[in-house]
Coordinates of C-alpha atoms in Angstrom, one line a residue:
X1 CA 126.8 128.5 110.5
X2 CA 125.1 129.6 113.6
X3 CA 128.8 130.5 114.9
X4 CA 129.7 132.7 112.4
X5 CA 126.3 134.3 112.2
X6 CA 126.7 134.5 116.2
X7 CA 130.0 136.7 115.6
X8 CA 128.6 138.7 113.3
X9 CA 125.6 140.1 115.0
X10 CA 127.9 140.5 117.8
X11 CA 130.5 143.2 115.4
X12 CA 127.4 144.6 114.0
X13 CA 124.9 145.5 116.7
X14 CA 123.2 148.6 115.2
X15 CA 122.4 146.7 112.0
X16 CA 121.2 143.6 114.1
X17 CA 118.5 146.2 116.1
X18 CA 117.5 147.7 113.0
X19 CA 116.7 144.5 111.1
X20 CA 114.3 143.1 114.0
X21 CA 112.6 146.5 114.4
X22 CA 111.9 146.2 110.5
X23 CA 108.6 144.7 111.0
X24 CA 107.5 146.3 113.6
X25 CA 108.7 149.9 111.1
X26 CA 106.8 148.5 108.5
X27 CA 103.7 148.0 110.4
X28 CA 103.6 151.6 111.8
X29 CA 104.5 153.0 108.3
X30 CA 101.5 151.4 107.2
X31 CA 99.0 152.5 109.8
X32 CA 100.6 156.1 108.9
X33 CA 99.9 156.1 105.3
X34 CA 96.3 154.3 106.2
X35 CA 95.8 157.9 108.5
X36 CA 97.5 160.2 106.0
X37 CA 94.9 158.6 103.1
X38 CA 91.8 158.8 105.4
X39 CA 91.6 161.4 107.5
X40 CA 88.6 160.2 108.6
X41 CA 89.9 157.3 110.3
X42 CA 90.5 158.8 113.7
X43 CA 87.2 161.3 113.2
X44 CA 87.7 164.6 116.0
X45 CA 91.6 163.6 116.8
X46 CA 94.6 165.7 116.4
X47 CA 96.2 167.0 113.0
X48 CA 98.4 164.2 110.8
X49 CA 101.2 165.7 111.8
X50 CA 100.7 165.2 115.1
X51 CA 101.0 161.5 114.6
X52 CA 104.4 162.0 112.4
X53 CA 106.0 163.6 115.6
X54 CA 104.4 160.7 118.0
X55 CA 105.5 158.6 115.9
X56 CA 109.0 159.8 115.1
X57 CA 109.3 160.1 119.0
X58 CA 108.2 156.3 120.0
X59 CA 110.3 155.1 117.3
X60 CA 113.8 156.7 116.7
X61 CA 115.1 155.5 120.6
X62 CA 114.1 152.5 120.0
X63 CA 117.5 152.0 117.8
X64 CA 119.4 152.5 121.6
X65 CA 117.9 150.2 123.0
X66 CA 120.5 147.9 123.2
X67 CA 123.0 150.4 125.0
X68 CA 120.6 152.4 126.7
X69 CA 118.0 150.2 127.5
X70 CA 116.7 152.7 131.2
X71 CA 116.8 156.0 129.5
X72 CA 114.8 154.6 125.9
X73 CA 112.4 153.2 127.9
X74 CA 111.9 156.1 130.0
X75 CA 111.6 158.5 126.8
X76 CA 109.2 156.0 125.2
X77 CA 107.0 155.8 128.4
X78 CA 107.2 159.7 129.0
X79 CA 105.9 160.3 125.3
X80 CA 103.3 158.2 126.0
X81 CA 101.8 159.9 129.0
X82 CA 102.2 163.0 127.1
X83 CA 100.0 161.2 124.6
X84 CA 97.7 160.1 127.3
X85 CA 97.5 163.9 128.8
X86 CA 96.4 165.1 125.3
X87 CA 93.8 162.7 125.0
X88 CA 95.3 161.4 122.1
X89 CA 94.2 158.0 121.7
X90 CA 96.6 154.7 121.7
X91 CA 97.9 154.3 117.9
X92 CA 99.8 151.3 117.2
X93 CA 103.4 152.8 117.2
X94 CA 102.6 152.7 121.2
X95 CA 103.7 149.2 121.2
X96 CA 107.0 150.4 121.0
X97 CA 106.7 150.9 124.9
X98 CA 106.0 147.0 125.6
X99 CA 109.6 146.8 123.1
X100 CA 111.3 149.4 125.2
X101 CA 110.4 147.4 128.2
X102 CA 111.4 143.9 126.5
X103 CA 114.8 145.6 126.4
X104 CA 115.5 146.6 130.1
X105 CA 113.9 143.0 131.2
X106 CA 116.7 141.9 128.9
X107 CA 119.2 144.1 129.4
X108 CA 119.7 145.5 132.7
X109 CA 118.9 143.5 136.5
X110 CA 115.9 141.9 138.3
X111 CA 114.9 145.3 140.1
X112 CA 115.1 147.6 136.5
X113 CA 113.2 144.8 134.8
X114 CA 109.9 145.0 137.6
X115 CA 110.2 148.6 137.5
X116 CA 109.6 148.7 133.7
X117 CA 107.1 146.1 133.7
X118 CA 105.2 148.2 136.6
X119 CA 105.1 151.3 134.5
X120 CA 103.7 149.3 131.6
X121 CA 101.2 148.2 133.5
X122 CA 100.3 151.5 134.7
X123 CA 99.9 152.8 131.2
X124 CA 98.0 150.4 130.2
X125 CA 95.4 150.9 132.9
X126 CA 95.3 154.6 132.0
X127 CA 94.7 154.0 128.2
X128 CA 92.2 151.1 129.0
X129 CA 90.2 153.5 131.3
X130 CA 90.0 156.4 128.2
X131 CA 89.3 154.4 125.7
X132 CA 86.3 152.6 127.1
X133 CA 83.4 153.6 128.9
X134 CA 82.0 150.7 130.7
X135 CA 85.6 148.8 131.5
X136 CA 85.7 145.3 131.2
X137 CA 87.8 143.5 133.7
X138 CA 88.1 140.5 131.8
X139 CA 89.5 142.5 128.1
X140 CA 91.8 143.9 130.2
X141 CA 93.3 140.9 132.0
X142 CA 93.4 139.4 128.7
X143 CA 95.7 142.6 127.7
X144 CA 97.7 142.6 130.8
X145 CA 98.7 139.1 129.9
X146 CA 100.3 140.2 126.9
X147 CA 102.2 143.0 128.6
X148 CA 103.2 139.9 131.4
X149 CA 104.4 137.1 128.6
X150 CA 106.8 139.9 126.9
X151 CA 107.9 140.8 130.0
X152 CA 108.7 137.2 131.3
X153 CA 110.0 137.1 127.6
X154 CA 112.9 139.8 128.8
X155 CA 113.6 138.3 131.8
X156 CA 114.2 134.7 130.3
X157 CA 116.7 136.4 127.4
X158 CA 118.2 138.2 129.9
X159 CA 119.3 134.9 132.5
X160 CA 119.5 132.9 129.0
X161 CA 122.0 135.7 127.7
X162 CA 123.9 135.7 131.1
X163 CA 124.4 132.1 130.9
X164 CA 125.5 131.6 127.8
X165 CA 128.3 134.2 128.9
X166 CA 128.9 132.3 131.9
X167 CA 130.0 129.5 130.0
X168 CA 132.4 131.3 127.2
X169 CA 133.8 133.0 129.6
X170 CA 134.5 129.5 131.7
X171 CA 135.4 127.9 128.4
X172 CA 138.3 130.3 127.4
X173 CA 139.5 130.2 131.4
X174 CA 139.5 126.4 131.5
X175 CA 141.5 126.8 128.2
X176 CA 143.8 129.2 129.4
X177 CA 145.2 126.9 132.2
X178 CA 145.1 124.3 130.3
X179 CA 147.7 125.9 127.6
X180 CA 149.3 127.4 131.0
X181 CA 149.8 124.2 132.5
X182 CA 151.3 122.6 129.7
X183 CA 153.4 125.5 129.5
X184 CA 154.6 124.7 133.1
X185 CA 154.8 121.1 132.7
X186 CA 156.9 121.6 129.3
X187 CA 158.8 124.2 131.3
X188 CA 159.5 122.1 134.6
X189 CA 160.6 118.6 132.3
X190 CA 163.0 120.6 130.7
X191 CA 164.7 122.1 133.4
X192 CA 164.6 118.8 135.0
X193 CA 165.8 117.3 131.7
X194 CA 168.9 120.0 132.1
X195 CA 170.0 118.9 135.4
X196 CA 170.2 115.3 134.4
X197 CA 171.9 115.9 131.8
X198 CA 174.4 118.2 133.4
X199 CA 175.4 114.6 135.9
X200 CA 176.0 113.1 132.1
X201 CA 178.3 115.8 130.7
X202 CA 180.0 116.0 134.3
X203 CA 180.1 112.6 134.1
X204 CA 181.8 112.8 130.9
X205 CA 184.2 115.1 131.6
X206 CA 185.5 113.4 135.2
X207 CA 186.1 109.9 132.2
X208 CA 188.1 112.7 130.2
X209 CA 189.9 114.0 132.8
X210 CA 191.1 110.6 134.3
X211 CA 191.9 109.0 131.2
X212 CA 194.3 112.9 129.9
X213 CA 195.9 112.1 133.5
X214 CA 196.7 108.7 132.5
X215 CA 198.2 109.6 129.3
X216 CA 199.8 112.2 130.3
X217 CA 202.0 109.7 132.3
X218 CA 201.6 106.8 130.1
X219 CA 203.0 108.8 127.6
X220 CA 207.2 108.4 127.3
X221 CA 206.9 104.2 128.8
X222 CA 203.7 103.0 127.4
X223 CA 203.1 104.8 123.4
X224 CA 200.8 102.9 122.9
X225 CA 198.5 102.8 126.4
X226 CA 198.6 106.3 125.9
X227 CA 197.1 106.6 122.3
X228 CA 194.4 104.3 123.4
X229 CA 193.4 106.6 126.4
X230 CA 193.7 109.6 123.6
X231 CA 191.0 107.5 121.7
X232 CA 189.3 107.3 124.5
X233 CA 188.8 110.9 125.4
X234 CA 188.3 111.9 121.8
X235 CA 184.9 109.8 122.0
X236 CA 183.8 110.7 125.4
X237 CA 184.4 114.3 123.9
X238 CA 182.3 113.7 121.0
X239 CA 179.6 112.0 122.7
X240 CA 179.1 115.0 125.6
X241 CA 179.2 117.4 122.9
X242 CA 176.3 115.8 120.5
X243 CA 174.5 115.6 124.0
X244 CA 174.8 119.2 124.5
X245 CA 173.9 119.8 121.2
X246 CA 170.6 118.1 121.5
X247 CA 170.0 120.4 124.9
X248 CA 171.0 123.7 123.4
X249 CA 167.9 123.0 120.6
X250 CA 165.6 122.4 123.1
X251 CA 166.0 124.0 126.4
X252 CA 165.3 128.0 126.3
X253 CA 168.9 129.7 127.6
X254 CA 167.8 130.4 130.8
X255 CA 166.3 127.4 132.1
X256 CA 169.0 126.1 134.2
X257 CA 169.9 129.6 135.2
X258 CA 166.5 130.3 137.0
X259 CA 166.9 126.7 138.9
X260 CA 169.3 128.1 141.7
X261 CA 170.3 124.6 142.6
X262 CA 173.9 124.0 143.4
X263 CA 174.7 119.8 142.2
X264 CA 176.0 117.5 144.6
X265 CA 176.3 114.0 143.2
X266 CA 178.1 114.2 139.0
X267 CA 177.5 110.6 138.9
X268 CA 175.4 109.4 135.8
X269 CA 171.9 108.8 136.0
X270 CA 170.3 105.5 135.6
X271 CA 170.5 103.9 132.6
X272 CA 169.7 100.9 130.5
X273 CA 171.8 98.6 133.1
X274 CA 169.2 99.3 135.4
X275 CA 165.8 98.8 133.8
X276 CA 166.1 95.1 136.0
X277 CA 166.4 96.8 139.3
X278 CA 163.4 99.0 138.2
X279 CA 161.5 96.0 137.0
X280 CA 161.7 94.4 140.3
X281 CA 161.2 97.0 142.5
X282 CA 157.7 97.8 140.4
X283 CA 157.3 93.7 141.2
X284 CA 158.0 94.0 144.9
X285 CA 155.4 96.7 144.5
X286 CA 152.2 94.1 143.2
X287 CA 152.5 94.4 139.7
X288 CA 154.0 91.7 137.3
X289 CA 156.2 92.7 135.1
X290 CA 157.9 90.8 132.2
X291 CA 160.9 92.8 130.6
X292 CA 161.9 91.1 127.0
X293 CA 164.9 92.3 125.2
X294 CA 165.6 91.5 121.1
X295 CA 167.5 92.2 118.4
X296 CA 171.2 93.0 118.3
X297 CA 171.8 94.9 121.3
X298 CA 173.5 98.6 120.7
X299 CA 175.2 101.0 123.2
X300 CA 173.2 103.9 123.5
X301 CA 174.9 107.5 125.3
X302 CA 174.0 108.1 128.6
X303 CA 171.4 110.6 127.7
X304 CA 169.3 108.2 126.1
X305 CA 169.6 105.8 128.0
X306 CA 168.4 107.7 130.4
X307 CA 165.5 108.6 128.4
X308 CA 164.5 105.3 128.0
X309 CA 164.6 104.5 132.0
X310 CA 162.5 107.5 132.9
X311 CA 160.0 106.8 130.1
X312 CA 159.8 102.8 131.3
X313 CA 159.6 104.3 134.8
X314 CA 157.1 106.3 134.1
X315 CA 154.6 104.0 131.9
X316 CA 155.0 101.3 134.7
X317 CA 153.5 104.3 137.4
X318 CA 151.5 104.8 135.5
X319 CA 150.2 101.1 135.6
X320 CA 150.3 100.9 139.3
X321 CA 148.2 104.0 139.7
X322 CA 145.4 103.0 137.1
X323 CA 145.8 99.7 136.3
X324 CA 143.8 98.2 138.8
X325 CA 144.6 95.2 140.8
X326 CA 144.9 92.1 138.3
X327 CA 146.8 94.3 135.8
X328 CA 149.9 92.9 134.2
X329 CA 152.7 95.0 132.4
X330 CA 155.3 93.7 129.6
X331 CA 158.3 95.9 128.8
X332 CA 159.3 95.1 125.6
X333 CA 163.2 96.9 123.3
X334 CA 163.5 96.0 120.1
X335 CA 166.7 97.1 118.6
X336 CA 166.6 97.4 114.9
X337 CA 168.6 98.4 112.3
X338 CA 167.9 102.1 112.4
X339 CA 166.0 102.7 115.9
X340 CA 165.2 101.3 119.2
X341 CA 161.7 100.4 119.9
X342 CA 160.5 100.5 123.5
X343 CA 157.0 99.4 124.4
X344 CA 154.9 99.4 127.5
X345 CA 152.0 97.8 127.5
X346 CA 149.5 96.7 130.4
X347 CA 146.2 94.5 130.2
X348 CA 144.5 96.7 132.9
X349 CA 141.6 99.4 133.0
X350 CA 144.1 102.6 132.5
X351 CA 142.6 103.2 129.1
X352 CA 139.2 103.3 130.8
X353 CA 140.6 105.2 134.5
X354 CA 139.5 108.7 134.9
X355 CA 142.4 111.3 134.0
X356 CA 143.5 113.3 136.7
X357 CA 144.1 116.8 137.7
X358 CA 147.8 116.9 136.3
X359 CA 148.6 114.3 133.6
X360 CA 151.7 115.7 132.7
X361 CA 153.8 112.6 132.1
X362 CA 152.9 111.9 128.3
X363 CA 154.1 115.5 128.0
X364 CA 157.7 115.0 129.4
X365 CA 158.1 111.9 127.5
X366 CA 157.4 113.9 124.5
X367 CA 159.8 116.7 125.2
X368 CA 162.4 113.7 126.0
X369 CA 162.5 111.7 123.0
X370 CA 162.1 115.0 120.8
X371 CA 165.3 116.1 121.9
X372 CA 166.7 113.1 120.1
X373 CA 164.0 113.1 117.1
X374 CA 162.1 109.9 118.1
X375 CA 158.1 110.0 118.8
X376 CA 155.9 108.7 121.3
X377 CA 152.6 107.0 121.0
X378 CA 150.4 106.3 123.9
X379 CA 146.7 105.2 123.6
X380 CA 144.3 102.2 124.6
X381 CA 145.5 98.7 122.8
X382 CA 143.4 96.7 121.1
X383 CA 142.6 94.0 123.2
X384 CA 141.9 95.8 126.3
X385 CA 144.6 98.0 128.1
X386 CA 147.2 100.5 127.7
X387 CA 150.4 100.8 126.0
X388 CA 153.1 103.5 125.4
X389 CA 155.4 103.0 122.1
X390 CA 158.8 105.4 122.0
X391 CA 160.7 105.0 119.0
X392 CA 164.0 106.5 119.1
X393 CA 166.3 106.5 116.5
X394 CA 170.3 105.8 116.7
X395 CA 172.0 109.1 116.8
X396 CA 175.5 109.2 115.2
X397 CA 176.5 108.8 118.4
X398 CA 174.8 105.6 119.2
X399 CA 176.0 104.4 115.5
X400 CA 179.6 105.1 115.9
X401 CA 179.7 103.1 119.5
X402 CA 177.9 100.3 118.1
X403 CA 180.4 100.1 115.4

């Protein structure tokens, strides 16, 4: 509620000055009405309509405050000398000056604000010394602390204002870099995504090259060696193009074109055959690990398998970094009837560690196993620790091999 109302004070700022000078509008249209039924109010002073003008004067700048806070202030303070000049007496619509003053404390800096509060001052020593014969130093220090509490009043809105804007405005930064980094990291794991799986088409292609070869010479002795190579590249064929498939829905069309990189090695990434090298290099590291395999093992294409090795390699990092010294890690696959289940859980203090500058990797696995429709959960377990479940569900591809 306080939001909203917030906002709208901050599209409607005329309307917002003219309901809090209401009172104060009120209060002078009364004293007027109180003069204009008793002339005898103010016996010897100046004609009615002198006070309308005075009035009208003090009051009508006071709705510019906000934007103008210097020159309404300076108007205000100039009527009121005039006033003073005149002999007029102090009328209460001269408390507009200690609202004009209020405004520049608030409004405008430190050296504006004493300047105002100076002049105040001033004008309130002038008026004290006309109206009274025999001054009182003690009445007027008690006025003069008035004048000094609205005044501290500005200056407190004005720092309390400045703050408040200090911390939106870091707010919506913080939040822009955090969108931008994700942006980045998104932008980086996909391009990196494109040149691995680049090695797995090229892979694919060098097995579909070498087994047309064979064939091709396999074809007038050996029928029936050659139909089985033909078989052969017909399912390479369909298993690069469903991976390029899942690339081109992803990756923007540029993304390996801005990388510049010229490839080297087309030999496939790692895969599932190597989660046990990876296992025991994270053991020669200090951190058990215990990798458990069930259910009817499937062949998965290359590009998920290799999704499933950089997710495993990354979870177990992750371990090592935050895990603390007694952790333990289990790598669990479950192969089901429909999907593959991969979890990575840990019993150490990751859940509890302090996130760091980047934290990128949950992102990549996401933009990994959404390429392939599967989701990733990652989050403290129940019993203490932290775990990372992918499920990722068996592509035609995946289906047809397993077959």
């Amino acid at each position: 509620m306080f939001g909203r109302l917030h906002a709208w004070s901050g599209r409607h700022p005329r309307i917002v000055d003219a309901l809090w000078l209401a009172p104060f509008l009120v209060f002078c249209a009364s004293n007027f009405v109180v003069l204009a039924t008793d002339p005898a109010f103010l016996p010897g002073g100046p004609p009615l309509v002198v006070h309308g003008v005075l009035g009208v004067v003090l009051l009508v700048p006071l709705f510019w405050r906000r934007r103008w806070p210097v020159g309404v202030f300076a108007v205000v303070a100039l009527a009121s000398f005039v006033q003073w000049s005149f002999g007029v007496e102090p009328l209460p619509v001269n408390l507009s000056v200690l609202i004009a003053m209020y405004a520049v404390a608030s409004y405008r800096p430190l050296r504006w604000a004493v300047a105002a509060g100076l002049v105040a001052e001033l004008g309130l020593a002038l008026s004290y010394g006309r109206i009274t014969e025999r001054p009182d130093p003690r009445s007027w220090a008690s006025t003069s602390v008035f004048v000094v509490a609205v005044w501290i009043a500005g200056i407190y809105a004005n720092t309390r204002r400045r703050y408040l804007e200090g911390l939106e405005e870091r707010a919506e930064r913080a939040e822009r870099e955090r969108d931008q980094r994700a942006r980045l990291a998104a932008a980086a794991e996909r391009a990196r995504i494109a040149r691995e799986l680049h090695d797995v088409v090229a892979h694919n292609v060098s097995v579909m090259i070498v087994q047309a070869d064979g064939a091709g010479y396999a074809i007038d002795g050996d029928p029936e060696q050659a139909r089985l190579a033909v078989q052969a590249i017909s399912a390479t064929g369909r298993r690069a193009l469903a991976e390029m498939r899942r690339m081109v829905g992803v990756l923007r069309a540029d993304a390996g074109a801005e990388d510049g990189e010229v490839p080297g090695d087309y030999a496939p990434q790692p895969g599932l055959s190597q989660l046990d090298d990876l296992v025991e290099q994270v053991r020669s590291s200090g951190l058990p690990v215990g990798l458990r395999v069930s259910g009817t093992v499937r062949e998965l294409p290359e590009g998920e398998q290799l999704t499933v090795y950089r997710i495993v390699q990354e979870a177990l990092t992750n371990t090592l970094k935050h895990g603390g010294p007694a952790s333990r890690a289990e790598v669990e696959m479950e192969y089901g009837v429909r999907e593959l289940v991969v979890r990575v859980a840990d019993d150490g203090r990751g859940a509890a560690a302090p996130g760091g500058p980047g934290g990128h990797g949950l992102v990549g696995m996401r933009e990994r196993v959404a390429m392939f429709g599967g989701s990733v959960e990652a989050g403290p377990r129940p019993g203490g620790g932290f775990q990372v479940v992918v499920r990722l569900p068996f592509g035609e591809v995946g289906g047809s091999r397993a077959a």
